[in-house]
mmCIF file with all atom_site columns, C-alpha atoms in Angstrom:
data_model
loop_
_atom_site.group_PDB
_atom_site.id
_atom_site.type_symbol
_atom_site.label_atom_id
_atom_site.label_alt_id
_atom_site.label_comp_id
_atom_site.label_asym_id
_atom_site.label_entity_id
_atom_site.label_seq_id
_atom_site.pdbx_PDB_ins_code
_atom_site.Cartn_x
_atom_site.Cartn_y
_atom_site.Cartn_z
_atom_site.occupancy
_atom_site.B_iso_or_equiv
_atom_site.pdbx_formal_charge
_atom_site.auth_seq_id
_atom_site.auth_comp_id
_atom_site.auth_asym_id
_atom_site.auth_atom_id
_atom_site.pdbx_PDB_model_num
ATOM 1   C CA . LYS F 1 1   ? -17.660 -42.981 -15.159 1.00 0.00 ? 1   LYS F CA 1
ATOM 2   C CA . GLU F 1 2   ? -17.680 -46.180 -17.180 1.00 0.00 ? 2   GLU F CA 1
ATOM 3   C CA . GLN F 1 3   ? -13.909 -46.432 -16.776 1.00 0.00 ? 3   GLN F CA 1
ATOM 4   C CA . GLN F 1 4   ? -14.047 -45.809 -13.031 1.00 0.00 ? 4   GLN F CA 1
ATOM 5   C CA . GLN F 1 5   ? -16.631 -48.569 -12.630 1.00 0.00 ? 5   GLN F CA 1
ATOM 6   C CA . HIS F 1 6   ? -14.315 -51.176 -14.127 1.00 0.00 ? 6   HIS F CA 1
ATOM 7   C CA . HIS F 1 7   ? -11.637 -50.450 -11.589 1.00 0.00 ? 7   HIS F CA 1
ATOM 8   C CA . ASP F 1 8   ? -13.535 -50.452 -8.333  1.00 0.00 ? 8   ASP F CA 1
ATOM 9   C CA . GLU F 1 9   ? -12.544 -54.062 -7.673  1.00 0.00 ? 9   GLU F CA 1
ATOM 10  C CA . LEU F 1 10  ? -9.147  -55.360 -6.661  1.00 0.00 ? 10  LEU F CA 1
ATOM 11  C CA . MET X 2 1   ? -19.420 -54.166 -2.149  1.00 0.00 ? 1   MET X CA 1
ATOM 12  C CA . THR X 2 2   ? -21.015 -57.599 -2.171  1.00 0.00 ? 2   THR X CA 1
ATOM 13  C CA . LEU X 2 3   ? -20.449 -60.149 0.561   1.00 0.00 ? 3   LEU X CA 1
ATOM 14  C CA . PHE X 2 4   ? -18.920 -62.495 -2.047  1.00 0.00 ? 4   PHE X CA 1
ATOM 15  C CA . ARG X 2 5   ? -16.331 -59.923 -2.965  1.00 0.00 ? 5   ARG X CA 1
ATOM 16  C CA . LEU X 2 6   ? -15.443 -59.250 0.662   1.00 0.00 ? 6   LEU X CA 1
ATOM 17  C CA . ALA X 2 7   ? -15.049 -63.003 1.229   1.00 0.00 ? 7   ALA X CA 1
ATOM 18  C CA . GLY X 2 8   ? -12.970 -63.221 -1.973  1.00 0.00 ? 8   GLY X CA 1
ATOM 19  C CA . ASP X 2 9   ? -10.693 -60.387 -0.917  1.00 0.00 ? 9   ASP X CA 1
ATOM 20  C CA . LEU X 2 10  ? -10.231 -61.872 2.547   1.00 0.00 ? 10  LEU X CA 1
ATOM 21  C CA . SER X 2 11  ? -9.436  -65.224 0.978   1.00 0.00 ? 11  SER X CA 1
ATOM 22  C CA . HIS X 2 12  ? -6.854  -63.474 -1.218  1.00 0.00 ? 12  HIS X CA 1
ATOM 23  C CA . VAL X 2 13  ? -5.257  -61.771 1.811   1.00 0.00 ? 13  VAL X CA 1
ATOM 24  C CA . LEU X 2 14  ? -5.289  -65.081 3.685   1.00 0.00 ? 14  LEU X CA 1
ATOM 25  C CA . ALA X 2 15  ? -3.487  -66.787 0.773   1.00 0.00 ? 15  ALA X CA 1
ATOM 26  C CA . ILE X 2 16  ? -0.765  -64.149 0.630   1.00 0.00 ? 16  ILE X CA 1
ATOM 27  C CA . LEU X 2 17  ? -0.229  -64.168 4.396   1.00 0.00 ? 17  LEU X CA 1
ATOM 28  C CA . LEU X 2 18  ? -0.222  -67.992 4.525   1.00 0.00 ? 18  LEU X CA 1
ATOM 29  C CA . LEU X 2 19  ? 2.558   -68.079 1.956   1.00 0.00 ? 19  LEU X CA 1
ATOM 30  C CA . LEU X 2 20  ? 4.634   -65.452 3.758   1.00 0.00 ? 20  LEU X CA 1
ATOM 31  C CA . TYR X 2 21  ? 4.047   -67.281 7.048   1.00 0.00 ? 21  TYR X CA 1
ATOM 32  C CA . LYS X 2 22  ? 5.158   -70.591 5.546   1.00 0.00 ? 22  LYS X CA 1
ATOM 33  C CA . ILE X 2 23  ? 8.348   -69.187 4.034   1.00 0.00 ? 23  ILE X CA 1
ATOM 34  C CA . TRP X 2 24  ? 9.176   -67.126 7.114   1.00 0.00 ? 24  TRP X CA 1
ATOM 35  C CA . THR X 2 25  ? 8.613   -69.812 9.772   1.00 0.00 ? 25  THR X CA 1
ATOM 36  C CA . THR X 2 26  ? 10.234  -72.680 7.874   1.00 0.00 ? 26  THR X CA 1
ATOM 37  C CA . LYS X 2 27  ? 12.958  -70.321 6.566   1.00 0.00 ? 27  LYS X CA 1
ATOM 38  C CA . SER X 2 28  ? 12.469  -72.094 3.270   1.00 0.00 ? 28  SER X CA 1
ATOM 39  C CA . ALA X 2 29  ? 10.966  -71.430 -0.136  1.00 0.00 ? 29  ALA X CA 1
ATOM 40  C CA . ALA X 2 30  ? 11.005  -75.145 -1.037  1.00 0.00 ? 30  ALA X CA 1
ATOM 41  C CA . GLY X 2 31  ? 8.069   -76.170 -3.214  1.00 0.00 ? 31  GLY X CA 1
ATOM 42  C CA . ILE X 2 32  ? 7.171   -72.560 -4.043  1.00 0.00 ? 32  ILE X CA 1
ATOM 43  C CA . SER X 2 33  ? 7.427   -71.273 -7.594  1.00 0.00 ? 33  SER X CA 1
ATOM 44  C CA . GLY X 2 34  ? 9.432   -68.052 -7.622  1.00 0.00 ? 34  GLY X CA 1
ATOM 45  C CA . LYS X 2 35  ? 8.201   -67.447 -11.164 1.00 0.00 ? 35  LYS X CA 1
ATOM 46  C CA . THR X 2 36  ? 4.544   -67.458 -10.089 1.00 0.00 ? 36  THR X CA 1
ATOM 47  C CA . GLN X 2 37  ? 5.369   -65.012 -7.287  1.00 0.00 ? 37  GLN X CA 1
ATOM 48  C CA . LEU X 2 38  ? 7.371   -62.799 -9.629  1.00 0.00 ? 38  LEU X CA 1
ATOM 49  C CA . MET X 2 39  ? 4.408   -62.693 -12.030 1.00 0.00 ? 39  MET X CA 1
ATOM 50  C CA . PHE X 2 40  ? 1.932   -61.912 -9.221  1.00 0.00 ? 40  PHE X CA 1
ATOM 51  C CA . CYS X 2 41  ? 4.217   -59.037 -8.279  1.00 0.00 ? 41  CYS X CA 1
ATOM 52  C CA . MET X 2 42  ? 4.030   -57.779 -11.886 1.00 0.00 ? 42  MET X CA 1
ATOM 53  C CA . VAL X 2 43  ? 0.236   -58.212 -11.736 1.00 0.00 ? 43  VAL X CA 1
ATOM 54  C CA . TYR X 2 44  ? -0.153  -55.987 -8.670  1.00 0.00 ? 44  TYR X CA 1
ATOM 55  C CA . VAL X 2 45  ? 2.262   -53.317 -9.860  1.00 0.00 ? 45  VAL X CA 1
ATOM 56  C CA . THR X 2 46  ? 0.722   -53.034 -13.340 1.00 0.00 ? 46  THR X CA 1
ATOM 57  C CA . ARG X 2 47  ? -2.863  -53.100 -12.009 1.00 0.00 ? 47  ARG X CA 1
ATOM 58  C CA . TYR X 2 48  ? -2.492  -50.651 -9.153  1.00 0.00 ? 48  TYR X CA 1
ATOM 59  C CA . LEU X 2 49  ? -0.755  -47.888 -11.102 1.00 0.00 ? 49  LEU X CA 1
ATOM 60  C CA . ASP X 2 50  ? -3.929  -45.907 -10.376 1.00 0.00 ? 50  ASP X CA 1
ATOM 61  C CA . LEU X 2 51  ? -3.195  -45.965 -6.642  1.00 0.00 ? 51  LEU X CA 1
ATOM 62  C CA . PHE X 2 52  ? -2.209  -42.295 -6.667  1.00 0.00 ? 52  PHE X CA 1
ATOM 63  C CA . THR X 2 53  ? -4.415  -41.096 -9.515  1.00 0.00 ? 53  THR X CA 1
ATOM 64  C CA . SER X 2 54  ? -7.891  -42.397 -8.697  1.00 0.00 ? 54  SER X CA 1
ATOM 65  C CA . PHE X 2 55  ? -9.178  -42.829 -5.183  1.00 0.00 ? 55  PHE X CA 1
ATOM 66  C CA . ILE X 2 56  ? -11.988 -45.358 -4.686  1.00 0.00 ? 56  ILE X CA 1
ATOM 67  C CA . SER X 2 57  ? -12.058 -46.012 -0.944  1.00 0.00 ? 57  SER X CA 1
ATOM 68  C CA . VAL X 2 58  ? -9.767  -46.393 2.049   1.00 0.00 ? 58  VAL X CA 1
ATOM 69  C CA . TYR X 2 59  ? -10.475 -50.129 1.824   1.00 0.00 ? 59  TYR X CA 1
ATOM 70  C CA . ASN X 2 60  ? -9.329  -50.283 -1.814  1.00 0.00 ? 60  ASN X CA 1
ATOM 71  C CA . SER X 2 61  ? -6.165  -48.268 -1.273  1.00 0.00 ? 61  SER X CA 1
ATOM 72  C CA . THR X 2 62  ? -5.217  -50.231 1.858   1.00 0.00 ? 62  THR X CA 1
ATOM 73  C CA . MET X 2 63  ? -5.655  -53.547 0.054   1.00 0.00 ? 63  MET X CA 1
ATOM 74  C CA . LYS X 2 64  ? -3.638  -52.357 -2.944  1.00 0.00 ? 64  LYS X CA 1
ATOM 75  C CA . VAL X 2 65  ? -0.738  -51.285 -0.728  1.00 0.00 ? 65  VAL X CA 1
ATOM 76  C CA . LEU X 2 66  ? -0.998  -54.571 1.176   1.00 0.00 ? 66  LEU X CA 1
ATOM 77  C CA . PHE X 2 67  ? -0.956  -56.699 -2.015  1.00 0.00 ? 67  PHE X CA 1
ATOM 78  C CA . ILE X 2 68  ? 1.988   -54.847 -3.541  1.00 0.00 ? 68  ILE X CA 1
ATOM 79  C CA . SER X 2 69  ? 4.090   -54.858 -0.375  1.00 0.00 ? 69  SER X CA 1
ATOM 80  C CA . ALA X 2 70  ? 3.343   -58.475 0.600   1.00 0.00 ? 70  ALA X CA 1
ATOM 81  C CA . SER X 2 71  ? 4.118   -59.571 -2.951  1.00 0.00 ? 71  SER X CA 1
ATOM 82  C CA . VAL X 2 72  ? 7.428   -57.686 -3.065  1.00 0.00 ? 72  VAL X CA 1
ATOM 83  C CA . ALA X 2 73  ? 8.310   -59.198 0.339   1.00 0.00 ? 73  ALA X CA 1
ATOM 84  C CA . THR X 2 74  ? 7.494   -62.713 -0.931  1.00 0.00 ? 74  THR X CA 1
ATOM 85  C CA . VAL X 2 75  ? 9.702   -62.272 -4.005  1.00 0.00 ? 75  VAL X CA 1
ATOM 86  C CA . TYR X 2 76  ? 12.500  -60.899 -1.812  1.00 0.00 ? 76  TYR X CA 1
ATOM 87  C CA . LEU X 2 77  ? 12.313  -63.908 0.535   1.00 0.00 ? 77  LEU X CA 1
ATOM 88  C CA . ILE X 2 78  ? 12.392  -66.388 -2.355  1.00 0.00 ? 78  ILE X CA 1
ATOM 89  C CA . TYR X 2 79  ? 15.085  -64.791 -4.516  1.00 0.00 ? 79  TYR X CA 1
ATOM 90  C CA . PHE X 2 80  ? 17.291  -63.208 -1.855  1.00 0.00 ? 80  PHE X CA 1
ATOM 91  C CA . LYS X 2 81  ? 16.864  -64.116 1.808   1.00 0.00 ? 81  LYS X CA 1
ATOM 92  C CA . PHE X 2 82  ? 16.111  -67.838 1.379   1.00 0.00 ? 82  PHE X CA 1
ATOM 93  C CA . LYS X 2 83  ? 17.510  -68.208 -2.132  1.00 0.00 ? 83  LYS X CA 1
ATOM 94  C CA . ALA X 2 84  ? 19.444  -71.365 -1.164  1.00 0.00 ? 84  ALA X CA 1
ATOM 95  C CA . THR X 2 85  ? 16.181  -73.203 -0.377  1.00 0.00 ? 85  THR X CA 1
ATOM 96  C CA . TYR X 2 86  ? 14.391  -72.257 -3.598  1.00 0.00 ? 86  TYR X CA 1
ATOM 97  C CA . ASP X 2 87  ? 13.929  -75.219 -6.000  1.00 0.00 ? 87  ASP X CA 1
ATOM 98  C CA . GLY X 2 88  ? 14.903  -73.313 -9.122  1.00 0.00 ? 88  GLY X CA 1
ATOM 99  C CA . ASN X 2 89  ? 15.604  -76.516 -11.033 1.00 0.00 ? 89  ASN X CA 1
ATOM 100 C CA . HIS X 2 90  ? 11.977  -77.649 -10.580 1.00 0.00 ? 90  HIS X CA 1
ATOM 101 C CA . ASP X 2 91  ? 10.616  -74.215 -11.477 1.00 0.00 ? 91  ASP X CA 1
ATOM 102 C CA . THR X 2 92  ? 11.004  -74.705 -15.195 1.00 0.00 ? 92  THR X CA 1
ATOM 103 C CA . PHE X 2 93  ? 7.889   -73.090 -16.648 1.00 0.00 ? 93  PHE X CA 1
ATOM 104 C CA . ARG X 2 94  ? 8.829   -70.432 -19.199 1.00 0.00 ? 94  ARG X CA 1
ATOM 105 C CA . MET X 2 95  ? 7.360   -67.096 -18.078 1.00 0.00 ? 95  MET X CA 1
ATOM 106 C CA . GLU X 2 96  ? 7.477   -65.570 -21.560 1.00 0.00 ? 96  GLU X CA 1
ATOM 107 C CA . PHE X 2 97  ? 4.918   -68.177 -22.678 1.00 0.00 ? 97  PHE X CA 1
ATOM 108 C CA . VAL X 2 98  ? 2.293   -66.408 -20.579 1.00 0.00 ? 98  VAL X CA 1
ATOM 109 C CA . ILE X 2 99  ? 3.633   -62.849 -20.311 1.00 0.00 ? 99  ILE X CA 1
ATOM 110 C CA . VAL X 2 100 ? 3.883   -62.290 -24.089 1.00 0.00 ? 100 VAL X CA 1
ATOM 111 C CA . PRO X 2 101 ? 0.367   -63.591 -24.909 1.00 0.00 ? 101 PRO X CA 1
ATOM 112 C CA . ALA X 2 102 ? -1.086  -61.579 -21.979 1.00 0.00 ? 102 ALA X CA 1
ATOM 113 C CA . LEU X 2 103 ? 0.569   -58.432 -23.343 1.00 0.00 ? 103 LEU X CA 1
ATOM 114 C CA . ILE X 2 104 ? -0.582  -59.079 -26.928 1.00 0.00 ? 104 ILE X CA 1
ATOM 115 C CA . LEU X 2 105 ? -4.130  -59.765 -25.737 1.00 0.00 ? 105 LEU X CA 1
ATOM 116 C CA . ALA X 2 106 ? -4.094  -56.574 -23.634 1.00 0.00 ? 106 ALA X CA 1
ATOM 117 C CA . LEU X 2 107 ? -3.083  -54.570 -26.721 1.00 0.00 ? 107 LEU X CA 1
ATOM 118 C CA . ILE X 2 108 ? -6.034  -56.057 -28.638 1.00 0.00 ? 108 ILE X CA 1
ATOM 119 C CA . TRP X 2 109 ? -8.686  -56.256 -25.895 1.00 0.00 ? 109 TRP X CA 1
ATOM 120 C CA . ASN X 2 110 ? -8.842  -53.301 -23.541 1.00 0.00 ? 110 ASN X CA 1
ATOM 121 C CA . TYR X 2 111 ? -11.356 -50.641 -22.517 1.00 0.00 ? 111 TYR X CA 1
ATOM 122 C CA . ALA X 2 112 ? -9.304  -47.783 -23.990 1.00 0.00 ? 112 ALA X CA 1
ATOM 123 C CA . PHE X 2 113 ? -6.030  -47.698 -25.898 1.00 0.00 ? 113 PHE X CA 1
ATOM 124 C CA . THR X 2 114 ? -4.193  -45.819 -23.147 1.00 0.00 ? 114 THR X CA 1
ATOM 125 C CA . PHE X 2 115 ? -1.172  -46.804 -21.071 1.00 0.00 ? 115 PHE X CA 1
ATOM 126 C CA . PHE X 2 116 ? -3.236  -47.222 -17.892 1.00 0.00 ? 116 PHE X CA 1
ATOM 127 C CA . GLU X 2 117 ? -5.971  -49.300 -19.522 1.00 0.00 ? 117 GLU X CA 1
ATOM 128 C CA . ILE X 2 118 ? -3.554  -51.570 -21.403 1.00 0.00 ? 118 ILE X CA 1
ATOM 129 C CA . SER X 2 119 ? -1.535  -52.048 -18.232 1.00 0.00 ? 119 SER X CA 1
ATOM 130 C CA . TRP X 2 120 ? -4.748  -52.875 -16.337 1.00 0.00 ? 120 TRP X CA 1
ATOM 131 C CA . ALA X 2 121 ? -5.932  -55.391 -18.957 1.00 0.00 ? 121 ALA X CA 1
ATOM 132 C CA . PHE X 2 122 ? -2.444  -56.951 -19.059 1.00 0.00 ? 122 PHE X CA 1
ATOM 133 C CA . SER X 2 123 ? -2.534  -57.435 -15.293 1.00 0.00 ? 123 SER X CA 1
ATOM 134 C CA . ILE X 2 124 ? -5.963  -59.077 -15.460 1.00 0.00 ? 124 ILE X CA 1
ATOM 135 C CA . PHE X 2 125 ? -4.852  -61.493 -18.206 1.00 0.00 ? 125 PHE X CA 1
ATOM 136 C CA . LEU X 2 126 ? -1.526  -62.246 -16.544 1.00 0.00 ? 126 LEU X CA 1
ATOM 137 C CA . GLU X 2 127 ? -3.179  -62.919 -13.187 1.00 0.00 ? 127 GLU X CA 1
ATOM 138 C CA . ALA X 2 128 ? -5.420  -65.538 -14.816 1.00 0.00 ? 128 ALA X CA 1
ATOM 139 C CA . VAL X 2 129 ? -2.402  -67.654 -15.800 1.00 0.00 ? 129 VAL X CA 1
ATOM 140 C CA . ALA X 2 130 ? 0.282   -66.598 -13.295 1.00 0.00 ? 130 ALA X CA 1
ATOM 141 C CA . ILE X 2 131 ? -0.377  -69.675 -11.162 1.00 0.00 ? 131 ILE X CA 1
ATOM 142 C CA . LEU X 2 132 ? 0.696   -72.050 -13.979 1.00 0.00 ? 132 LEU X CA 1
ATOM 143 C CA . PRO X 2 133 ? 4.398   -72.299 -12.949 1.00 0.00 ? 133 PRO X CA 1
ATOM 144 C CA . GLN X 2 134 ? 3.270   -73.226 -9.404  1.00 0.00 ? 134 GLN X CA 1
ATOM 145 C CA . LEU X 2 135 ? 0.770   -75.847 -10.581 1.00 0.00 ? 135 LEU X CA 1
ATOM 146 C CA . PHE X 2 136 ? 3.378   -77.147 -13.035 1.00 0.00 ? 136 PHE X CA 1
ATOM 147 C CA . MET X 2 137 ? 5.880   -77.449 -10.175 1.00 0.00 ? 137 MET X CA 1
ATOM 148 C CA . VAL X 2 138 ? 3.394   -79.388 -8.003  1.00 0.00 ? 138 VAL X CA 1
ATOM 149 C CA . THR X 2 139 ? 2.773   -81.761 -10.913 1.00 0.00 ? 139 THR X CA 1
ATOM 150 C CA . LYS X 2 140 ? 6.494   -82.136 -11.574 1.00 0.00 ? 140 LYS X CA 1
ATOM 151 C CA . THR X 2 141 ? 7.559   -82.854 -8.002  1.00 0.00 ? 141 THR X CA 1
ATOM 152 C CA . GLY X 2 142 ? 4.385   -84.910 -7.538  1.00 0.00 ? 142 GLY X CA 1
ATOM 153 C CA . GLU X 2 143 ? 3.380   -83.384 -4.216  1.00 0.00 ? 143 GLU X CA 1
ATOM 154 C CA . ALA X 2 144 ? 2.814   -80.248 -2.195  1.00 0.00 ? 144 ALA X CA 1
ATOM 155 C CA . GLU X 2 145 ? 3.239   -79.536 1.482   1.00 0.00 ? 145 GLU X CA 1
ATOM 156 C CA . ASN X 2 146 ? -0.061  -79.033 3.316   1.00 0.00 ? 146 ASN X CA 1
ATOM 157 C CA . ILE X 2 147 ? 0.470   -75.347 3.893   1.00 0.00 ? 147 ILE X CA 1
ATOM 158 C CA . THR X 2 148 ? 1.250   -74.865 0.189   1.00 0.00 ? 148 THR X CA 1
ATOM 159 C CA . SER X 2 149 ? -2.024  -76.684 -0.556  1.00 0.00 ? 149 SER X CA 1
ATOM 160 C CA . HIS X 2 150 ? -3.915  -74.360 1.810   1.00 0.00 ? 150 HIS X CA 1
ATOM 161 C CA . TYR X 2 151 ? -2.287  -71.400 0.075   1.00 0.00 ? 151 TYR X CA 1
ATOM 162 C CA . LEU X 2 152 ? -3.388  -72.639 -3.352  1.00 0.00 ? 152 LEU X CA 1
ATOM 163 C CA . PHE X 2 153 ? -6.892  -73.360 -2.075  1.00 0.00 ? 153 PHE X CA 1
ATOM 164 C CA . ALA X 2 154 ? -7.284  -69.858 -0.598  1.00 0.00 ? 154 ALA X CA 1
ATOM 165 C CA . LEU X 2 155 ? -5.934  -68.336 -3.808  1.00 0.00 ? 155 LEU X CA 1
ATOM 166 C CA . GLY X 2 156 ? -8.265  -70.397 -6.000  1.00 0.00 ? 156 GLY X CA 1
ATOM 167 C CA . SER X 2 157 ? -11.247 -69.581 -3.772  1.00 0.00 ? 157 SER X CA 1
ATOM 168 C CA . TYR X 2 158 ? -10.585 -65.873 -4.185  1.00 0.00 ? 158 TYR X CA 1
ATOM 169 C CA . ARG X 2 159 ? -11.396 -65.755 -7.903  1.00 0.00 ? 159 ARG X CA 1
ATOM 170 C CA . ALA X 2 160 ? -14.190 -68.330 -7.550  1.00 0.00 ? 160 ALA X CA 1
ATOM 171 C CA . LEU X 2 161 ? -15.849 -66.021 -4.972  1.00 0.00 ? 161 LEU X CA 1
ATOM 172 C CA . TYR X 2 162 ? -15.361 -63.098 -7.351  1.00 0.00 ? 162 TYR X CA 1
ATOM 173 C CA . ILE X 2 163 ? -17.406 -64.980 -9.956  1.00 0.00 ? 163 ILE X CA 1
ATOM 174 C CA . LEU X 2 164 ? -20.310 -65.118 -7.487  1.00 0.00 ? 164 LEU X CA 1
ATOM 175 C CA . ASN X 2 165 ? -19.735 -61.406 -6.847  1.00 0.00 ? 165 ASN X CA 1
ATOM 176 C CA . TRP X 2 166 ? -19.936 -60.680 -10.599 1.00 0.00 ? 166 TRP X CA 1
ATOM 177 C CA . ILE X 2 167 ? -23.173 -62.644 -10.947 1.00 0.00 ? 167 ILE X CA 1
ATOM 178 C CA . ASP X 2 168 ? -24.582 -60.699 -7.993  1.00 0.00 ? 168 ASP X CA 1
ATOM 179 C CA . ARG X 2 169 ? -23.472 -57.347 -9.444  1.00 0.00 ? 169 ARG X CA 1
ATOM 180 C CA . TYR X 2 170 ? -24.851 -58.197 -12.875 1.00 0.00 ? 170 TYR X CA 1
ATOM 181 C CA . TYR X 2 171 ? -28.305 -58.945 -11.450 1.00 0.00 ? 171 TYR X CA 1
ATOM 182 C CA . PHE X 2 172 ? -28.506 -56.168 -8.882  1.00 0.00 ? 172 PHE X CA 1
ATOM 183 C CA . GLU X 2 173 ? -26.431 -53.329 -10.382 1.00 0.00 ? 173 GLU X CA 1
ATOM 184 C CA . GLY X 2 174 ? -26.312 -54.187 -14.084 1.00 0.00 ? 174 GLY X CA 1
ATOM 185 C CA . HIS X 2 175 ? -22.517 -54.079 -13.709 1.00 0.00 ? 175 HIS X CA 1
ATOM 186 C CA . TRP X 2 176 ? -20.638 -56.243 -16.178 1.00 0.00 ? 176 TRP X CA 1
ATOM 187 C CA . ASP X 2 177 ? -16.905 -56.257 -16.843 1.00 0.00 ? 177 ASP X CA 1
ATOM 188 C CA . PRO X 2 178 ? -16.240 -58.688 -19.731 1.00 0.00 ? 178 PRO X CA 1
ATOM 189 C CA . ILE X 2 179 ? -12.426 -58.613 -19.426 1.00 0.00 ? 179 ILE X CA 1
ATOM 190 C CA . ALA X 2 180 ? -12.369 -59.384 -15.705 1.00 0.00 ? 180 ALA X CA 1
ATOM 191 C CA . VAL X 2 181 ? -15.141 -61.991 -15.974 1.00 0.00 ? 181 VAL X CA 1
ATOM 192 C CA . THR X 2 182 ? -13.528 -63.884 -18.873 1.00 0.00 ? 182 THR X CA 1
ATOM 193 C CA . ALA X 2 183 ? -10.093 -63.889 -17.231 1.00 0.00 ? 183 ALA X CA 1
ATOM 194 C CA . GLY X 2 184 ? -11.619 -64.759 -13.857 1.00 0.00 ? 184 GLY X CA 1
ATOM 195 C CA . ILE X 2 185 ? -13.385 -67.799 -15.283 1.00 0.00 ? 185 ILE X CA 1
ATOM 196 C CA . VAL X 2 186 ? -10.158 -69.009 -16.944 1.00 0.00 ? 186 VAL X CA 1
ATOM 197 C CA . GLN X 2 187 ? -8.289  -68.430 -13.675 1.00 0.00 ? 187 GLN X CA 1
ATOM 198 C CA . THR X 2 188 ? -10.823 -70.422 -11.652 1.00 0.00 ? 188 THR X CA 1
ATOM 199 C CA . VAL X 2 189 ? -10.941 -73.275 -14.174 1.00 0.00 ? 189 VAL X CA 1
ATOM 200 C CA . LEU X 2 190 ? -7.147  -73.677 -13.884 1.00 0.00 ? 190 LEU X CA 1
ATOM 201 C CA . TYR X 2 191 ? -7.644  -74.571 -10.230 1.00 0.00 ? 191 TYR X CA 1
ATOM 202 C CA . GLY X 2 192 ? -10.189 -77.265 -11.091 1.00 0.00 ? 192 GLY X CA 1
ATOM 203 C CA . ASP X 2 193 ? -7.860  -80.268 -10.812 1.00 0.00 ? 193 ASP X CA 1
ATOM 204 C CA . PHE X 2 194 ? -6.223  -78.841 -7.747  1.00 0.00 ? 194 PHE X CA 1
ATOM 205 C CA . PHE X 2 195 ? -9.570  -78.257 -5.971  1.00 0.00 ? 195 PHE X CA 1
ATOM 206 C CA . TYR X 2 196 ? -10.475 -81.873 -6.633  1.00 0.00 ? 196 TYR X CA 1
ATOM 207 C CA . LEU X 2 197 ? -7.211  -83.149 -5.132  1.00 0.00 ? 197 LEU X CA 1
ATOM 208 C CA . TYR X 2 198 ? -7.504  -80.736 -2.222  1.00 0.00 ? 198 TYR X CA 1
ATOM 209 C CA . PHE X 2 199 ? -10.947 -81.997 -1.244  1.00 0.00 ? 199 PHE X CA 1
ATOM 210 C CA . THR X 2 200 ? -10.192 -85.673 -1.804  1.00 0.00 ? 200 THR X CA 1
ATOM 211 C CA . ARG X 2 201 ? -6.789  -85.680 -0.075  1.00 0.00 ? 201 ARG X CA 1
ATOM 212 C CA . VAL X 2 202 ? -5.756  -82.689 2.013   1.00 0.00 ? 202 VAL X CA 1
ATOM 213 C CA . ILE X 2 203 ? -9.129  -82.342 3.748   1.00 0.00 ? 203 ILE X CA 1
ATOM 214 C CA . LYS X 2 204 ? -8.955  -86.029 4.698   1.00 0.00 ? 204 LYS X CA 1
ATOM 215 C CA . GLY X 2 205 ? -5.610  -85.429 6.367   1.00 0.00 ? 205 GLY X CA 1
ATOM 216 C CA . ARG X 2 206 ? -3.389  -86.740 3.617   1.00 0.00 ? 206 ARG X CA 1
ATOM 217 C CA . LYS X 2 207 ? -0.651  -84.990 1.774   1.00 0.00 ? 207 LYS X CA 1
ATOM 218 C CA . LEU X 2 208 ? -1.434  -83.715 -1.688  1.00 0.00 ? 208 LEU X CA 1
ATOM 219 C CA . GLN X 2 209 ? 0.167   -86.095 -4.124  1.00 0.00 ? 209 GLN X CA 1
ATOM 220 C CA . VAL X 2 210 ? -0.309  -86.134 -7.841  1.00 0.00 ? 210 VAL X CA 1
ATOM 221 C CA . LEU X 2 211 ? -0.631  -89.611 -9.265  1.00 0.00 ? 211 LEU X CA 1
ATOM 222 C CA . PRO X 2 212 ? 2.008   -90.457 -11.879 1.00 0.00 ? 212 PRO X CA 1
#
């Protein structure tokens, strides 16, 4: 989840 | 998504389209650094490797496809279609001076020592400094066409708006991404001089000229 959160921006 | 981020993304899209528009309508890549565009292309490709592996939203995927395709098109116009108009002899910044440090830093500072994460960190670090050949070229030739100035302003505004977005997300969501924030601050600071010249000259209807 932590990893996903870092990549939700462009 | 915060309003700042939406404004930042739109500013980013505007910058990319402005550049394509300028090259396409004038049929010339004069004053544009091919090296900066080549590095932005590397930035998008290495960052959006997750396009087919992790889905975030239709918005995210659409933007990723748009950034990669517009960037590839820009590089194609500069290096192939309008190659004769490209000022290669003024585009003298050495790309390895920023690509190698960005890669080394990504190997040291990343969120996980995996191919995807290192590639992502590399793209974030490279993006922060990819504009240097373009700024170097403006300094070297001493001026920039107005539309090139608008392009640089929109591109600089994009990361500056992201900083506001990160402050907002930190306060309201507790979200904090040290790699992106650090690189984003460096990226925005690099535009400092340019922003000053843009406001003092271009906005007042003059051409952007760097004093000798």
